[in-house]
């Protein structure tokens, strides 16, 4: 499961995105969030998310992972067989996410780290949920680009499809699915 992703763009990137869509972007606490570029965002860290509302969308810097009843962090949430119509949906901006595999060399202790980016795009959305003041990423069956590396994948949405998730303007099954083959670029980074 995805437990590491990146977002290296500035808050201005999101402001420009919603300005072009002519959708007001508000900021939690009425102050423009100031966050650094994140090369590695891991569960329990704070990161930017976008939530919908009656007056546009809101950007906040929010912790990744809520606590399950047994106290374990919930950072990924299975999407199949569920309805999210009454859920607090969010968009998680990202310009890459990581999956880890066992190293080919059994003498190496560190797993191989693989970065995935959306082909031809500088950044994308990950479908998410907010609960208890924290967010989690939605997952689905792996698409052909991820299947060689993991048996699940996060729901990656091209920028033009993000509002479909916030507004549920399309059936959930059309939104919460893996991308077609060749949609994700792969690079082994360790």
Tab-separated table of C-alpha atoms in Angstrom:
chain	number	residue	atom	x	y	z
A	1	UNK	CA	0.000	0.000	0.000
A	2	UNK	CA	1.096	3.521	-0.576
A	3	UNK	CA	2.780	4.822	2.554
A	4	UNK	CA	5.017	7.404	0.894
A	5	UNK	CA	4.297	10.076	-1.700
A	6	UNK	CA	5.579	13.484	-2.721
A	7	UNK	CA	4.288	16.929	-3.532
A	8	UNK	CA	6.977	19.446	-4.415
A	9	UNK	CA	4.792	22.236	-5.848
A	10	UNK	CA	4.077	25.516	-4.039
A	11	UNK	CA	0.665	26.643	-2.730
A	12	UNK	CA	0.556	28.959	-5.774
A	13	UNK	CA	0.201	25.879	-8.030
A	14	UNK	CA	-3.126	25.006	-6.417
A	15	UNK	CA	-4.249	28.635	-6.367
A	16	UNK	CA	-3.584	28.890	-10.125
A	17	UNK	CA	-5.354	25.564	-10.807
A	18	UNK	CA	-8.603	26.704	-9.203
A	19	UNK	CA	-8.302	30.218	-10.586
A	20	UNK	CA	-8.258	28.759	-14.111
A	21	UNK	CA	-11.354	26.721	-13.212
A	22	UNK	CA	-12.981	29.899	-11.820
A	23	UNK	CA	-13.560	28.181	-8.485
A	24	UNK	CA	-12.795	30.126	-5.301
A	25	UNK	CA	-9.997	28.580	-3.254
A	26	UNK	CA	-10.279	29.316	0.446
A	27	UNK	CA	-7.660	28.568	3.056
A	28	UNK	CA	-8.257	26.887	6.374
A	29	UNK	CA	-7.889	29.577	9.013
A	30	UNK	CA	-8.110	32.307	6.316
A	31	UNK	CA	-4.325	32.407	5.954
A	32	UNK	CA	-2.510	31.082	2.903
A	33	UNK	CA	-0.839	27.833	3.992
A	34	UNK	CA	2.898	27.928	3.771
A	35	UNK	CA	4.302	24.459	3.297
A	36	UNK	CA	7.656	23.288	2.004
A	37	UNK	CA	8.222	20.987	-0.960
A	38	UNK	CA	7.754	17.442	0.309
A	39	UNK	CA	9.935	14.743	-1.269
A	40	UNK	CA	8.647	12.099	1.130
A	41	UNK	CA	5.308	12.395	2.891
A	42	UNK	CA	4.602	9.542	5.265
A	43	UNK	CA	1.675	8.625	7.525
A	44	UNK	CA	1.201	10.948	10.515
A	45	UNK	CA	2.883	13.848	8.712
A	46	UNK	CA	0.868	16.914	7.715
A	47	UNK	CA	0.338	17.619	4.021
A	48	UNK	CA	-1.934	19.762	1.815
A	49	UNK	CA	-5.398	18.542	0.842
A	50	UNK	CA	-8.391	20.101	-0.921
A	51	UNK	CA	-11.957	19.719	0.354
A	52	UNK	CA	-15.159	20.804	-1.334
A	53	UNK	CA	-17.754	23.147	0.094
A	54	UNK	CA	-20.691	25.347	-0.796
A	55	UNK	CA	-18.417	28.353	-1.337
A	56	UNK	CA	-15.771	26.685	-3.503
A	57	UNK	CA	-12.900	24.556	-2.251
A	58	UNK	CA	-10.645	24.787	0.778
A	59	UNK	CA	-6.921	24.085	1.064
A	60	UNK	CA	-5.655	22.900	4.422
A	61	UNK	CA	-2.547	21.204	5.739
A	62	UNK	CA	-3.844	18.072	7.448
A	63	UNK	CA	-2.385	14.956	9.111
A	64	UNK	CA	-2.228	11.802	7.001
A	65	UNK	CA	-3.870	8.818	8.769
A	66	UNK	CA	-6.594	8.602	11.348
A	67	UNK	CA	-6.560	6.036	14.157
A	68	UNK	CA	-8.518	2.802	13.773
A	69	UNK	CA	-10.423	1.409	16.788
A	70	UNK	CA	-7.356	-0.726	17.629
A	71	UNK	CA	-5.091	2.346	17.457
A	72	UNK	CA	-3.333	1.514	14.195
A	73	UNK	CA	-3.079	4.298	11.604
A	74	UNK	CA	-5.485	4.172	8.659
A	75	UNK	CA	-3.579	5.761	5.782
A	76	UNK	CA	-5.121	3.745	2.913
A	77	UNK	CA	-8.814	2.877	2.622
A	78	UNK	CA	-10.264	0.244	0.256
A	79	UNK	CA	-12.770	1.781	-2.198
A	80	UNK	CA	-14.490	-1.281	-3.656
A	81	UNK	CA	-18.027	-2.070	-2.523
A	82	UNK	CA	-18.557	1.198	-0.678
A	83	UNK	CA	-20.537	4.359	-1.261
A	84	UNK	CA	-18.829	7.636	-0.444
A	85	UNK	CA	-21.793	9.916	-1.157
A	86	UNK	CA	-22.070	10.948	2.507
A	87	UNK	CA	-18.318	10.960	3.158
A	88	UNK	CA	-16.037	13.939	3.594
A	89	UNK	CA	-14.139	13.547	0.297
A	90	UNK	CA	-10.829	15.268	-0.432
A	91	UNK	CA	-8.202	15.600	-3.130
A	92	UNK	CA	-4.577	15.018	-2.250
A	93	UNK	CA	-2.177	16.821	-4.610
A	94	UNK	CA	0.856	14.784	-5.600
A	95	UNK	CA	3.604	14.738	-8.188
A	96	UNK	CA	4.714	11.194	-7.405
A	97	UNK	CA	4.054	8.227	-5.169
A	98	UNK	CA	6.212	5.322	-4.132
A	99	UNK	CA	5.885	1.564	-3.904
A	100	UNK	CA	8.485	-0.723	-2.348
A	101	UNK	CA	9.571	-4.216	-3.386
A	102	UNK	CA	11.979	-6.760	-1.954
A	103	UNK	CA	15.500	-6.220	-3.297
A	104	UNK	CA	16.874	-8.606	-5.902
A	105	UNK	CA	20.031	-8.964	-3.825
A	106	UNK	CA	19.153	-10.811	-0.576
A	107	UNK	CA	22.180	-9.203	1.136
A	108	UNK	CA	20.570	-5.770	0.874
A	109	UNK	CA	18.299	-4.878	3.789
A	110	UNK	CA	16.551	-1.885	2.225
A	111	UNK	CA	13.673	-2.505	-0.133
A	112	UNK	CA	13.780	-1.197	-3.675
A	113	UNK	CA	11.898	2.097	-3.945
A	114	UNK	CA	9.868	2.832	-7.086
A	115	UNK	CA	8.458	6.271	-7.956
A	116	UNK	CA	5.368	6.602	-10.141
A	117	UNK	CA	4.314	9.816	-11.865
A	118	UNK	CA	1.448	10.610	-14.217
A	119	UNK	CA	2.700	10.474	-17.798
A	120	UNK	CA	2.999	13.922	-19.364
A	121	UNK	CA	1.690	15.810	-16.303
A	122	UNK	CA	3.611	17.796	-13.678
A	123	UNK	CA	1.211	16.706	-10.909
A	124	UNK	CA	-2.096	14.905	-10.241
A	125	UNK	CA	-4.708	14.178	-7.573
A	126	UNK	CA	-5.131	11.197	-5.279
A	127	UNK	CA	-8.719	10.485	-4.162
A	128	UNK	CA	-9.041	10.664	-0.398
A	129	UNK	CA	-11.327	10.851	2.626
A	130	UNK	CA	-11.228	12.978	5.753
A	131	UNK	CA	-12.184	11.554	9.126
A	132	UNK	CA	-11.385	12.716	12.643
A	133	UNK	CA	-9.386	15.661	11.249
A	134	UNK	CA	-7.035	13.438	9.218
A	135	UNK	CA	-7.033	12.068	5.689
A	136	UNK	CA	-6.524	8.667	4.065
A	137	UNK	CA	-5.964	7.662	0.439
A	138	UNK	CA	-8.464	5.498	-1.397
A	139	UNK	CA	-7.155	2.317	-2.988
A	140	UNK	CA	-8.378	0.029	-5.740
A	141	UNK	CA	-7.196	-3.043	-7.613
A	142	UNK	CA	-3.840	-2.448	-9.305
A	143	UNK	CA	-3.744	-1.262	-12.879
A	144	UNK	CA	-1.281	-2.732	-15.370
A	145	UNK	CA	1.414	-0.143	-14.506
A	146	UNK	CA	1.340	-0.997	-10.764
A	147	UNK	CA	0.535	-4.743	-10.799
A	148	UNK	CA	4.202	-5.821	-11.191
A	149	UNK	CA	5.040	-3.914	-7.981
A	150	UNK	CA	1.999	-4.217	-5.693
A	151	UNK	CA	-1.363	-5.953	-5.375
A	152	UNK	CA	-3.236	-2.686	-4.620
A	153	UNK	CA	-2.858	0.900	-5.772
A	154	UNK	CA	-4.043	4.336	-4.778
A	155	UNK	CA	-6.736	6.013	-6.867
A	156	UNK	CA	-4.849	8.452	-9.136
A	157	UNK	CA	-6.943	11.143	-10.819
A	158	UNK	CA	-5.667	13.378	-13.617
A	159	UNK	CA	-6.112	17.047	-12.690
A	160	UNK	CA	-9.168	17.443	-14.934
A	161	UNK	CA	-10.982	14.679	-13.047
A	162	UNK	CA	-10.482	15.898	-9.489
A	163	UNK	CA	-13.767	17.747	-9.248
A	164	UNK	CA	-15.579	14.580	-10.351
A	165	UNK	CA	-14.479	13.062	-7.040
A	166	UNK	CA	-15.237	16.103	-4.873
A	167	UNK	CA	-18.693	16.597	-6.408
A	168	UNK	CA	-19.416	12.955	-7.317
A	169	UNK	CA	-20.445	14.223	-10.738
A	170	UNK	CA	-19.822	10.766	-12.243
A	171	UNK	CA	-20.600	7.290	-10.896
A	172	UNK	CA	-18.095	6.272	-8.248
A	173	UNK	CA	-17.117	3.155	-10.215
A	174	UNK	CA	-15.942	5.409	-13.090
A	175	UNK	CA	-13.848	7.559	-10.748
A	176	UNK	CA	-12.376	5.019	-8.325
A	177	UNK	CA	-10.534	2.727	-10.713
A	178	UNK	CA	-6.989	2.172	-11.924
A	179	UNK	CA	-5.695	4.093	-14.902
A	180	UNK	CA	-5.149	2.388	-18.278
A	181	UNK	CA	-1.795	0.890	-19.178
A	182	UNK	CA	0.871	3.479	-19.966
A	183	UNK	CA	-0.682	6.204	-17.788
A	184	UNK	CA	2.029	6.063	-15.136
A	185	UNK	CA	5.760	6.495	-15.595
A	186	UNK	CA	8.034	4.430	-13.378
A	187	UNK	CA	11.517	5.095	-12.059
A	188	UNK	CA	13.440	3.003	-9.547
A	189	UNK	CA	14.974	5.485	-7.127
A	190	UNK	CA	16.705	3.062	-4.730
